[in-house]
């Protein structure tokens, strides 16, 4: 039975030390450390054994289409090896086909291995987050730089400001009055968290509630403490995240497109096998014959040479059926898609993610830094008016730490009254934060709330100066990083800070003593509004007068405070005190009253009888463009769910503001904490996630996020998950599309993701989804084009075998067409413009078929014409003197009967008197095709008709690419010039075909000859009708669809009546 871990947070410090058999002053002994390391191991994340190179290489061949190609290459090698010399081919000509196929497979494997070896870096990024050394007490001695990997449970560790926490630890004692830890990357909380040593009552509580625990990988931003190590290595919260990332990696599923292509490959395998078998059955009498005498089978005759010939035809059929260029074209199209997305600030790390984005049905978004700016800002502040029962509300624009981003609405108080001056003074001086510029963003040093207050001071300006004059003093320094806050510095120069009363949990405030220009000291206080108000006895009015704080005035202030908190604002009360008694002349540590400042228990009495000044409301504001993006998602049929580590009320307020919930909507059935949702029965969880509209999950831990994504995927949803912290990494890995933030995101999140947002902007996701949909439509267009072309090639070879005529194309020619001449038009179809209403349609289902029954029928009709035209021109060259009124016998070739062409294999038995042929010329008479025997007319002599067949196939496929511009629309509505890249690609493909025709060396390799102008005219005339046929089929489909809509609307009218 597995030992239950000790819940250190729920026990007093004394009990924890007893459990680990350790004292704070002595620490562990060397022997005890050794024993515990034997049990718990080193304090480091486990290294997962990577896949060996040979395993990665083999994985690249675990694909249906690749296996078919591999089989075809193997058979081609055997045939080339056994028949190459017999057929009179050169070594290069015999082996060019299998070599090209193998080259394609090797290239595919190299690219695949490269992608695999670069995909699993998330765990390495986690290791980089681990601390390298720690200050530890052992054997009664302080070890200032003990390597962090040597820590064991029970070690006593001392933490100071700026330290990275080396392990999960229980806070045993504070060395300062407060301790704050930045753990947003682990929990998603926007603010640094206050830590203490008091026990937490609950045994089973969320990470955010463990206020006496510090976690590995987080950072101390304020204070120092002594801790006892409770968990190391893989037992830490960071280690648990690594395990979750590993589990999520195992659950990664294929993209919708890959599943469809694999399904297509499996069906293609069956079709190829059936057609090859049919070809053999049709031609078995050419290589196998027998006599039947008295009902018995005798005189069995088998021709191995003819058998291998028809086997080679079957191989050619396989080559024709497989769209070898399809993987390359898909990769190219996806790569082009990534470039488009990069221009829109969406950086795609994994190519298939581009297509998957197009069928996204749910976006699970983090709140902090994704929907919000992750920069605290003051949105309003309240002070009293001319009397105690009235108040003034000042609204503030701007969502960043840039002092020039927005301002105070209707602000004309550059000649500030005493009350507003007090607000500015407290905000500027009761403050240890700073602001710097990193070249992209304005960032805070210190607490985000204090940085926001300094920005407010800059927006308020300097008393007696207009705002534009004040702003001239706020500029970047020469190095472009640190920021000179002129207004804050004016207050700092005016009033010198002489002492600080640190924040503590009991009084919930902090204060500073400053020396005023008058020579007297003043206490400036900020903290939780209720706490500051409780210790205030007076209130300052707008004219600066001080009046007693009565019950009606307290009610006015608390009402305003309640209004602000209901909007998700974090409120701070501001106050000051002039009557400081013995501290009124305090100036240094030598002062007699200094001891009082060393005792935090005295701070409340020092702050008592303060003058209340006002309330400041802050928040991490939503990005301006998020509301529009949420609406776009709604129109596109995409559900948005917010999953955050922040508290429930703040998350709900932000969601209402961005339009995820309407103001009148009941959020109680749409808002859950992670713990609440996990406690629901599975059926209820599915019901909640299935309900239309937005959802918000707050206080979510990594396992909660991962479980929500898993349930959504099991429901058949295609999930995009956004995040920026370490805590998001497992869910990012598990989601169909993991989207990390580029600016604020951790390296762990980026490495676990499929896509990175360079601008951290939620609306960029919506733009990426639109691009994904467009790319998928374009991929369907070129898949339609390539497969319909391949159907034509299969039919042409099948017709050749069925009619018994010489093969009109050899495998290497088909390979050239599939890889080279088809490639440019197919790639150019990836540039088709997107439909205007692409984001007004519901997302397609991930299991929608790639090829519908109607599209398949179109493939067969168009493919039949391709096959008939390709074989037809071959037959007509042999049997007719002219085609469509254009003479073909000017080259001097001999006309034969169709029956002779069908029985060409029997030519050796024909009488030389009955069958004679004449040599004919090619290349404008520069070359003559001669024959040693008349029968060579059907082998050596077929070079011209074979060239015509190949040229017709190329020309038809170029015209067929025009058909693929739109699945349903006519070329009159979607003309070719809408995609000029397609016209360029067609020209390139024709150019490449002309290169192999008119370059003698290449013409010999491919077994073809140059064509004359008349022959080119015939090729184009035979090829063009493919456009008319597909236009007619599109017209039929549009009529059927219109009729279907009419019947549907009539049915609805009848039903309504």
XYZ file of C-alpha atoms in Angstrom, residues 15-711:
697
model
C 4.626 18.855 14.903
C 6.250 19.175 11.441
C 9.740 19.387 12.962
C 8.919 16.347 15.106
C 7.674 14.448 12.048
C 10.963 15.106 10.213
C 13.029 14.619 13.392
C 14.856 17.920 12.986
C 15.432 21.240 14.802
C 15.733 24.697 13.222
C 19.115 25.477 14.757
C 20.856 22.117 14.149
C 19.302 20.799 10.936
C 19.828 17.214 9.801
C 22.953 15.169 10.472
C 25.096 13.854 7.613
C 24.042 10.264 8.356
C 20.354 11.194 8.345
C 20.797 13.002 5.012
C 22.392 9.859 3.537
C 19.554 7.626 4.784
C 16.859 9.947 3.430
C 18.558 10.245 0.056
C 18.503 6.457 -0.197
C 14.730 6.630 0.271
C 13.792 9.796 -1.657
C 16.601 10.123 -4.212
C 18.139 13.332 -5.534
C 16.182 16.579 -5.621
C 15.878 16.742 -9.411
C 13.293 16.019 -12.052
C 13.554 12.575 -13.615
C 15.132 12.319 -17.028
C 12.898 10.421 -19.393
C 14.778 8.031 -21.637
C 14.512 9.323 -25.173
C 13.719 7.195 -28.208
C 16.789 5.834 -30.023
C 17.434 7.131 -33.531
C 16.610 3.794 -35.173
C 13.219 3.784 -33.417
C 12.459 7.302 -34.646
C 13.416 6.311 -38.217
C 11.197 3.204 -38.160
C 8.258 5.270 -36.852
C 8.361 7.401 -40.008
C 7.510 4.321 -42.099
C 4.478 3.462 -39.967
C 2.098 5.082 -42.428
C -0.254 3.433 -44.907
C 0.739 5.470 -47.977
C 4.426 5.079 -47.131
C 4.034 1.301 -46.805
C 2.349 1.114 -50.217
C 5.173 3.153 -51.752
C 7.745 0.987 -49.996
C 6.154 -2.132 -51.476
C 6.046 -0.579 -54.946
C 9.734 0.423 -54.656
C 10.750 -3.078 -53.583
C 8.891 -4.720 -56.462
C 10.290 -2.162 -58.908
C 13.832 -2.978 -57.729
C 13.241 -6.698 -58.286
C 11.789 -6.109 -61.765
C 14.550 -3.672 -62.708
C 17.179 -6.136 -61.523
C 15.673 -9.145 -63.349
C 14.340 -7.479 -66.518
C 16.579 -4.452 -67.033
C 19.070 -6.086 -69.401
C 16.393 -8.156 -71.209
C 14.360 -5.087 -72.104
C 17.401 -3.234 -73.429
C 17.116 -0.414 -70.886
C 20.220 1.253 -69.483
C 21.007 0.751 -65.791
C 19.856 4.318 -65.034
C 16.581 3.928 -66.958
C 15.818 0.604 -65.274
C 16.415 1.814 -61.724
C 15.261 5.445 -61.941
C 11.715 4.646 -60.766
C 12.585 2.686 -57.598
C 15.405 5.131 -56.802
C 13.052 8.133 -56.997
C 10.489 6.403 -54.732
C 13.165 5.485 -52.170
C 14.552 9.042 -52.299
C 11.083 10.398 -51.483
C 10.754 8.003 -48.538
C 14.209 8.887 -47.175
C 13.456 12.613 -47.410
C 10.136 12.071 -45.646
C 11.883 10.084 -42.870
C 14.598 12.746 -42.393
C 11.992 15.508 -41.983
C 9.947 13.332 -39.599
C 12.949 12.440 -37.416
C 13.983 16.099 -37.265
C 10.483 17.119 -36.104
C 10.367 14.308 -33.521
C 13.769 15.097 -32.030
C 12.793 18.763 -31.587
C 9.288 18.192 -30.197
C 9.941 17.088 -26.591
C 11.687 20.054 -24.953
C 9.059 20.916 -22.350
C 10.625 18.682 -19.712
C 14.062 20.213 -20.305
C 12.562 23.668 -19.847
C 11.107 22.500 -16.528
C 14.563 21.425 -15.381
C 15.906 24.911 -16.150
C 13.377 26.346 -13.694
C 14.916 24.374 -10.851
C 17.061 26.210 -8.325
C 20.835 25.517 -8.454
C 21.826 26.134 -4.804
C 20.358 26.891 -1.386
C 21.361 28.156 2.083
C 20.968 25.092 4.331
C 21.560 24.245 8.014
C 23.199 20.818 8.602
C 25.074 19.447 11.621
C 24.571 22.827 13.317
C 26.479 24.613 10.527
C 25.177 26.985 7.831
C 26.061 25.859 4.303
C 25.533 29.014 2.163
C 25.669 27.367 -1.297
C 24.635 23.726 -1.039
C 23.695 22.323 -4.482
C 19.884 22.178 -4.555
C 19.908 18.611 -5.931
C 21.365 17.421 -2.597
C 18.347 18.538 -0.527
C 16.276 15.876 1.256
C 12.954 16.071 3.184
C 13.641 17.532 6.631
C 16.438 19.885 5.528
C 16.294 23.383 7.068
C 16.532 26.053 4.320
C 16.762 29.834 4.639
C 15.113 31.942 1.896
C 15.686 35.621 1.102
C 14.218 38.113 -1.351
C 15.017 37.139 -4.970
C 15.697 33.465 -4.121
C 14.222 30.730 -6.274
C 12.596 28.088 -4.056
C 14.598 24.818 -4.378
C 11.934 22.316 -3.177
C 8.429 22.192 -1.726
C 8.806 23.473 1.833
C 6.789 24.300 4.962
C 7.399 27.834 6.303
C 8.682 27.354 9.867
C 9.447 30.953 10.859
C 9.416 34.428 9.275
C 12.564 36.527 9.625
C 10.718 39.624 8.390
C 7.208 40.841 9.158
C 5.962 39.692 5.734
C 6.879 37.132 3.102
C 5.552 37.295 -0.445
C 6.123 34.658 -3.117
C 5.523 34.985 -6.868
C 3.823 31.704 -7.837
C 1.682 32.780 -10.812
C 3.525 30.398 -13.145
C 2.405 27.512 -10.923
C -1.103 28.554 -9.822
C -2.150 31.291 -12.256
C -2.680 33.883 -9.506
C -2.114 37.415 -10.762
C -0.566 38.744 -7.534
C 2.380 37.644 -5.355
C 1.017 35.605 -2.441
C 1.487 36.366 1.252
C 2.972 33.441 3.175
C 3.039 32.718 6.907
C 3.806 29.934 9.352
C 0.318 29.342 10.790
C -1.308 25.993 10.028
C -4.055 25.552 7.419
C -6.999 23.654 8.913
C -7.969 21.629 5.813
C -6.061 18.430 4.975
C -7.178 18.450 1.354
C -7.012 21.966 -0.046
C -5.966 23.664 -3.272
C -2.459 24.951 -3.845
C -3.581 28.562 -3.491
C -4.929 27.845 0.029
C -1.615 26.404 1.277
C -0.458 29.755 2.621
C 2.285 28.224 4.785
C 3.911 26.317 1.901
C 6.410 27.510 -0.709
C 6.801 25.504 -3.906
C 9.783 24.560 -6.055
C 10.381 26.895 -9.014
C 8.583 29.908 -7.470
C 10.383 33.101 -6.405
C 10.535 35.114 -3.172
C 9.699 38.748 -4.011
C 9.561 40.161 -0.512
C 10.865 39.143 2.915
C 12.853 36.177 4.241
C 12.058 33.015 6.189
C 13.264 29.650 7.487
C 11.619 26.545 5.995
C 11.679 22.787 6.380
C 11.794 20.725 3.156
C 8.726 18.472 2.750
C 9.040 17.175 -0.833
C 11.891 16.867 -3.326
C 12.357 15.916 -6.971
C 9.394 14.217 -8.596
C 7.317 14.493 -5.395
C 7.180 18.297 -5.637
C 4.316 20.133 -7.361
C 6.740 20.791 -10.250
C 7.501 17.065 -10.429
C 3.785 16.290 -10.538
C 3.471 18.664 -13.504
C 6.264 16.766 -15.273
C 4.371 13.506 -14.734
C 1.224 15.137 -16.127
C 3.139 16.364 -19.193
C 4.429 12.806 -19.762
C 0.913 11.394 -19.391
C -0.472 14.030 -21.752
C 2.245 13.151 -24.301
C 1.074 9.525 -24.232
C -2.503 10.671 -24.877
C -1.635 12.810 -27.899
C -3.871 11.833 -30.791
C -3.559 12.256 -34.533
C -4.860 15.440 -36.121
C -8.223 15.253 -37.963
C -6.461 15.528 -41.344
C -3.976 12.740 -40.562
C -6.833 10.481 -39.481
C -8.653 11.184 -42.736
C -5.511 10.617 -44.834
C -4.786 7.338 -43.008
C -8.367 6.258 -43.628
C -7.981 7.227 -47.274
C -4.704 5.261 -47.438
C -6.355 2.132 -46.046
C -9.184 2.338 -48.571
C -6.675 3.036 -51.332
C -4.757 -0.123 -50.403
C -7.902 -2.217 -50.794
C -8.795 -0.569 -54.121
C -5.253 -1.041 -55.494
C -5.223 -4.734 -54.538
C -8.637 -5.315 -56.131
C -7.791 -3.457 -59.361
C -4.374 -5.185 -59.660
C -6.072 -8.540 -59.195
C -8.684 -7.666 -61.851
C -5.905 -6.643 -64.288
C -4.188 -9.975 -63.776
C -7.447 -11.909 -64.173
C -8.262 -10.060 -67.405
C -4.814 -10.818 -68.867
C -4.131 -14.280 -67.399
C -4.554 -15.905 -70.852
C -1.523 -13.910 -72.069
C 0.877 -15.699 -69.715
C -1.009 -18.827 -68.671
C -2.741 -21.335 -71.010
C -3.720 -24.995 -71.004
C -5.615 -27.617 -72.987
C -8.489 -29.744 -71.784
C -8.547 -33.312 -73.115
C -11.276 -35.670 -71.988
C -12.142 -33.287 -69.177
C -8.565 -33.265 -67.899
C -6.191 -30.306 -67.667
C -3.144 -31.004 -69.871
C -0.337 -29.166 -71.599
C -0.084 -26.317 -69.047
C 1.951 -23.432 -70.491
C 3.325 -20.531 -68.432
C 5.356 -17.547 -69.699
C 7.419 -16.014 -66.901
C 8.421 -13.073 -69.100
C 4.791 -12.148 -69.895
C 3.787 -12.785 -66.302
C 6.382 -10.273 -65.036
C 5.294 -7.848 -67.775
C 1.715 -7.789 -66.492
C 3.021 -7.698 -62.949
C 4.925 -4.562 -63.941
C 1.667 -3.131 -65.279
C 0.163 -3.771 -61.835
C 3.094 -1.916 -60.269
C 2.470 0.952 -62.675
C -1.142 0.866 -61.571
C -0.044 1.165 -57.923
C 2.229 4.087 -58.789
C -0.646 5.737 -60.654
C -3.079 5.233 -57.783
C -0.801 6.628 -55.069
C -0.610 10.437 -54.999
C 3.126 10.445 -54.190
C 3.258 14.224 -54.205
C 0.387 14.587 -51.725
C 2.478 14.502 -48.501
C 4.935 17.035 -49.952
C 2.157 19.354 -51.132
C 0.338 19.159 -47.785
C 3.574 20.002 -45.963
C 4.210 22.926 -48.336
C 0.671 24.251 -47.914
C 0.887 24.001 -44.125
C 4.291 25.715 -44.171
C 2.846 28.557 -46.263
C -0.009 28.729 -43.759
C 2.459 29.118 -40.908
C 4.057 32.071 -42.700
C 0.657 33.758 -43.075
C -0.088 33.135 -39.414
C 3.322 34.440 -38.335
C 2.464 37.712 -40.076
C -0.615 37.803 -37.819
C 1.507 37.119 -34.681
C 0.605 33.423 -34.407
C 3.792 31.332 -34.506
C 3.004 27.694 -35.315
C 5.484 25.174 -33.868
C 3.887 22.016 -35.286
C 2.682 22.054 -38.900
C -0.432 19.844 -38.514
C -1.739 22.340 -35.943
C -2.532 24.761 -38.792
C -5.191 22.401 -40.137
C -6.468 21.374 -36.683
C -7.162 25.027 -35.838
C -9.751 25.072 -38.605
C -12.010 22.580 -36.807
C -11.578 23.966 -33.276
C -14.904 23.811 -31.430
C -13.819 24.913 -27.928
C -11.211 27.453 -26.795
C -10.175 26.976 -23.157
C -8.468 30.199 -22.183
C -6.428 31.204 -19.186
C -7.476 34.580 -17.752
C -4.336 36.253 -16.453
C -2.177 37.506 -19.314
C -4.451 36.054 -22.000
C -7.835 37.724 -21.652
C -6.280 40.371 -19.425
C -3.099 42.423 -19.827
C -1.360 40.878 -16.766
C -0.610 44.456 -15.751
C -2.414 45.943 -12.744
C -3.893 49.372 -13.336
C -6.037 51.843 -11.395
C -9.458 52.101 -13.040
C -11.108 54.487 -10.567
C -10.573 56.196 -7.239
C -13.034 57.757 -4.803
C -12.661 60.654 -2.355
C -15.209 62.629 -0.376
C -16.726 65.817 -1.765
C -17.541 69.049 -0.015
C -19.380 67.278 2.802
C -19.257 63.895 4.523
C -22.339 62.515 2.753
C -21.118 63.175 -0.805
C -18.319 61.542 -2.764
C -16.295 62.126 -5.940
C -15.545 59.303 -8.391
C -12.601 59.670 -10.793
C -12.398 57.124 -13.630
C -9.000 56.248 -15.092
C -8.207 55.019 -18.620
C -5.254 52.836 -19.597
C -4.492 49.160 -19.107
C -0.688 49.043 -18.962
C 2.225 50.353 -16.898
C 2.890 52.993 -19.549
C 2.257 56.350 -17.810
C 1.156 57.816 -21.143
C -1.395 55.033 -21.784
C -4.717 56.782 -21.117
C -5.426 59.253 -18.364
C -7.985 60.380 -15.799
C -11.304 61.083 -17.508
C -12.402 64.748 -17.480
C -9.326 65.582 -15.404
C -8.952 69.303 -14.983
C -7.441 69.204 -11.502
C -3.871 70.131 -12.421
C -4.207 72.642 -9.601
C -5.077 69.753 -7.253
C -6.961 70.372 -4.018
C -5.455 69.179 -0.730
C -7.450 65.941 -0.776
C -6.203 64.884 -4.236
C -2.659 65.915 -3.279
C -2.906 63.529 -0.326
C -3.976 60.708 -2.702
C -0.969 61.405 -4.955
C 1.471 61.697 -2.030
C 0.397 58.398 -0.423
C 0.410 56.577 -3.802
C 3.908 57.860 -4.635
C 5.644 57.471 -1.260
C 3.921 54.505 0.427
C 5.405 52.483 -2.386
C 8.562 50.452 -3.184
C 7.789 49.536 -6.803
C 9.379 50.738 -10.026
C 8.702 50.566 -13.761
C 11.055 49.691 -16.599
C 10.759 49.271 -20.360
C 12.151 46.051 -21.895
C 11.896 47.169 -25.519
C 8.407 45.715 -25.978
C 6.448 46.260 -22.785
C 6.402 48.442 -19.708
C 6.996 46.089 -16.765
C 6.875 46.400 -12.990
C 9.560 45.761 -10.411
C 8.143 45.011 -6.982
C 4.433 44.594 -6.298
C 2.106 45.113 -9.324
C -0.417 47.064 -7.195
C 2.270 49.536 -6.102
C 3.481 49.935 -9.708
C -0.108 50.743 -10.731
C -0.286 53.425 -8.013
C 2.877 55.035 -9.373
C 1.315 55.138 -12.844
C -1.748 56.822 -11.295
C 0.506 59.512 -9.779
C 2.011 60.174 -13.236
C -1.477 60.562 -14.681
C -2.490 62.956 -11.871
C 0.510 65.167 -12.541
C 2.396 67.632 -10.360
C 0.356 70.129 -8.291
C 0.226 73.477 -10.041
C 1.298 72.120 -13.439
C -0.833 70.995 -16.357
C -0.713 67.314 -17.225
C 1.215 67.735 -20.491
C 3.862 69.712 -18.598
C 4.046 67.006 -15.948
C 4.362 64.246 -18.542
C 7.406 65.886 -20.078
C 9.280 64.853 -16.954
C 8.397 61.135 -17.480
C 10.773 59.778 -20.087
C 12.897 56.745 -20.858
C 16.541 57.029 -19.913
C 19.197 56.807 -22.627
C 19.579 53.025 -22.311
C 15.913 52.556 -23.215
C 15.092 50.375 -20.193
C 14.627 52.227 -16.896
C 11.839 54.775 -16.691
C 12.072 58.188 -15.083
C 8.775 58.838 -13.285
C 8.912 62.615 -12.975
C 5.790 63.152 -10.855
C 6.716 60.401 -8.376
C 10.238 61.785 -8.121
C 8.804 65.240 -7.415
C 6.986 63.804 -4.377
C 10.078 61.809 -3.317
C 12.246 64.952 -3.417
C 9.565 66.888 -1.530
C 9.099 64.377 1.306
C 11.943 62.146 2.467
C 11.040 58.615 3.596
C 12.535 57.900 7.036
C 10.879 54.601 8.108
C 8.679 51.770 6.825
C 6.055 49.821 8.783
C 5.858 46.530 6.863
C 2.575 44.922 5.880
C 1.270 42.158 8.088
C -1.777 39.877 7.970
C -3.286 41.134 11.206
C -3.656 44.827 10.434
C -3.737 44.291 6.600
C -1.922 47.525 5.810
C 1.551 49.030 5.393
C 2.745 52.559 6.073
C 5.743 54.864 5.850
C 6.921 57.825 7.883
C 8.048 60.762 5.747
C 9.594 64.079 6.629
C 7.394 66.870 5.223
C 8.793 70.206 3.921
C 7.419 71.790 7.103
C 9.931 69.739 9.134
C 7.283 67.584 10.770
C 6.812 63.863 10.139
C 3.702 62.399 8.527
C 2.533 58.789 8.482
C 1.189 57.636 5.082
C -0.989 54.495 5.158
C -2.419 52.148 2.499
C -4.129 48.784 2.922
C -7.430 46.893 2.954
C -10.178 49.530 2.952
C -12.114 48.079 5.912
C -8.949 47.821 8.050
C -7.705 51.342 7.255
C -11.209 52.757 7.807
C -11.476 50.943 11.154
C -8.320 52.670 12.446
C -9.319 56.087 11.054
C -11.020 58.674 13.278
C -11.180 61.520 10.784
C -11.823 62.092 7.110
C -10.477 64.705 4.697
C -12.953 66.610 2.517
C -12.289 68.020 -0.952
C -11.257 71.438 0.379
C -8.684 69.853 2.683
C -10.648 70.336 5.883
C -10.503 67.538 8.475
C -13.786 66.408 10.065
C -14.617 63.505 12.393
C -15.520 60.215 10.692
C -19.177 59.632 11.667
C -21.395 56.651 10.913
C -23.116 58.216 7.870
C -19.746 59.065 6.323
C -18.487 55.518 7.005
C -21.630 54.184 5.272
C -20.957 56.353 2.173
C -17.369 55.081 1.932
C -18.309 51.401 2.447
C -21.124 51.665 -0.133
C -18.669 52.991 -2.723
C -16.208 50.267 -1.711
C -18.878 47.592 -2.164
C -19.751 48.935 -5.635
C -16.089 48.764 -6.664
C -15.488 45.220 -5.360
C -18.637 43.972 -7.120
C -16.946 44.995 -10.402
C -13.973 42.771 -9.589
C -11.748 45.637 -8.419
C -9.126 45.184 -5.739
C -9.592 48.136 -3.380
C -6.994 49.936 -1.266
C -7.847 52.495 1.396
C -5.543 55.537 1.765
C -4.987 57.549 4.934
C -2.441 59.758 6.696
C -1.622 60.896 10.228
C 0.191 64.068 11.310
C 0.037 63.686 15.104
C 2.726 61.042 15.627
C 3.654 61.842 19.203
C 7.117 60.516 20.041
C 7.709 59.664 16.353
C 6.962 63.204 15.144
C 10.700 63.999 14.997
C 11.968 60.482 14.150
C 14.850 60.668 11.669
C 17.137 57.641 12.077
C 17.796 54.406 13.980
C 19.481 56.420 16.714
C 16.152 57.945 17.759
C 14.897 56.804 21.209
C 11.626 55.554 19.693
C 13.327 53.299 17.145
C 12.602 50.191 19.272
C 8.897 50.794 18.779
C 9.347 50.472 15.002
C 11.084 47.112 15.441
C 7.974 45.612 17.086
C 5.190 44.850 14.503
C 2.658 44.553 17.333
C 2.946 48.342 17.802
C 2.087 49.181 14.182
C -1.706 49.148 14.679
C -1.532 51.671 17.526
C 0.784 53.924 15.489
C -1.774 53.948 12.622
C -4.778 54.525 14.903
C -6.623 57.891 14.662
C -5.579 58.375 11.022
C -7.271 60.735 8.555
C -9.047 58.736 5.819
C -8.356 60.130 2.327
C -10.038 57.862 -0.237
C -10.320 54.474 -1.948
C -8.389 53.338 -5.023
C -9.757 50.512 -7.217
C -7.270 48.400 -9.192
C -7.524 45.401 -11.449
C -5.780 43.381 -14.084
C -7.908 44.790 -16.949
C -9.187 42.831 -19.952
C -7.595 43.515 -23.319
C -9.601 45.958 -25.426
C -9.952 43.614 -28.396
C -11.062 40.536 -26.420
C -14.783 41.474 -26.441
C -14.870 41.528 -30.255
C -12.935 38.262 -30.418
C -15.429 36.578 -28.040
C -18.278 37.745 -30.288
C -16.449 36.397 -33.364
C -16.125 33.030 -31.617
C -19.838 33.030 -30.858
C -20.675 33.713 -34.524
C -18.251 31.001 -35.635
C -19.909 28.405 -33.363
C -16.866 28.146 -31.062
C -17.452 27.871 -27.307
C -15.111 29.837 -25.019
C -14.290 28.530 -21.540
C -12.109 30.445 -19.074
C -9.944 28.290 -16.780
C -7.957 30.313 -14.254
C -6.191 29.999 -10.937
C -7.607 33.345 -9.781
C -10.500 33.725 -7.346
C -14.110 33.202 -8.379
C -15.524 36.736 -8.052
C -12.667 38.338 -10.022
C -12.968 35.740 -12.799
C -16.758 36.227 -13.054
C -16.417 40.028 -13.183
C -13.847 39.860 -16.007
C -15.984 37.344 -17.945
C -19.021 39.621 -17.720
C -16.947 42.585 -18.869
C -15.577 40.831 -21.967
C -19.072 39.640 -22.942
C -18.667 35.957 -22.147
C -21.677 36.349 -19.835
C -24.425 38.935 -20.197
C -25.241 41.152 -17.219
C -28.617 39.441 -16.732
C -27.242 35.918 -17.081
C -27.285 33.549 -14.114
C -23.603 32.688 -13.687
C -24.186 30.210 -10.857
C -24.696 27.385 -13.393
C -21.774 28.535 -15.538
C -19.135 29.342 -12.915
C -17.372 26.717 -10.796
C -14.167 26.420 -8.850
C -11.946 23.569 -9.997
C -12.727 21.662 -6.811
C -16.513 22.159 -7.204
C -16.457 20.913 -10.790
C -14.347 17.839 -9.978
C -16.801 16.936 -7.176
C -19.704 16.724 -9.664
C -20.795 13.318 -11.033
C -19.369 12.525 -14.485
C -22.793 12.844 -16.149
C -23.263 16.301 -14.633
C -19.754 17.362 -15.721
C -20.563 16.376 -19.312
C -23.903 18.204 -19.067
C -22.206 21.407 -17.839
C -19.594 21.315 -20.612
C -22.259 20.515 -23.251
C -24.490 23.456 -22.363
C -24.249 26.336 -24.873
C -22.549 29.579 -23.894
C -19.407 30.432 -21.965
C -18.073 28.815 -18.792
C -15.563 29.895 -16.170
C -13.554 27.631 -13.864
C -11.672 29.455 -11.096
C -9.099 28.306 -8.537
C -8.140 25.647 -11.077
C -5.077 23.508 -10.435
C -3.077 21.822 -13.242
C -4.932 18.509 -12.761
C -8.300 20.310 -13.016
C -7.322 21.948 -16.322
C -6.081 18.647 -17.685
C -9.251 16.803 -16.646
C -11.535 19.424 -18.245
C -9.594 19.156 -21.530
C -9.753 15.344 -21.360
C -13.535 15.309 -20.829
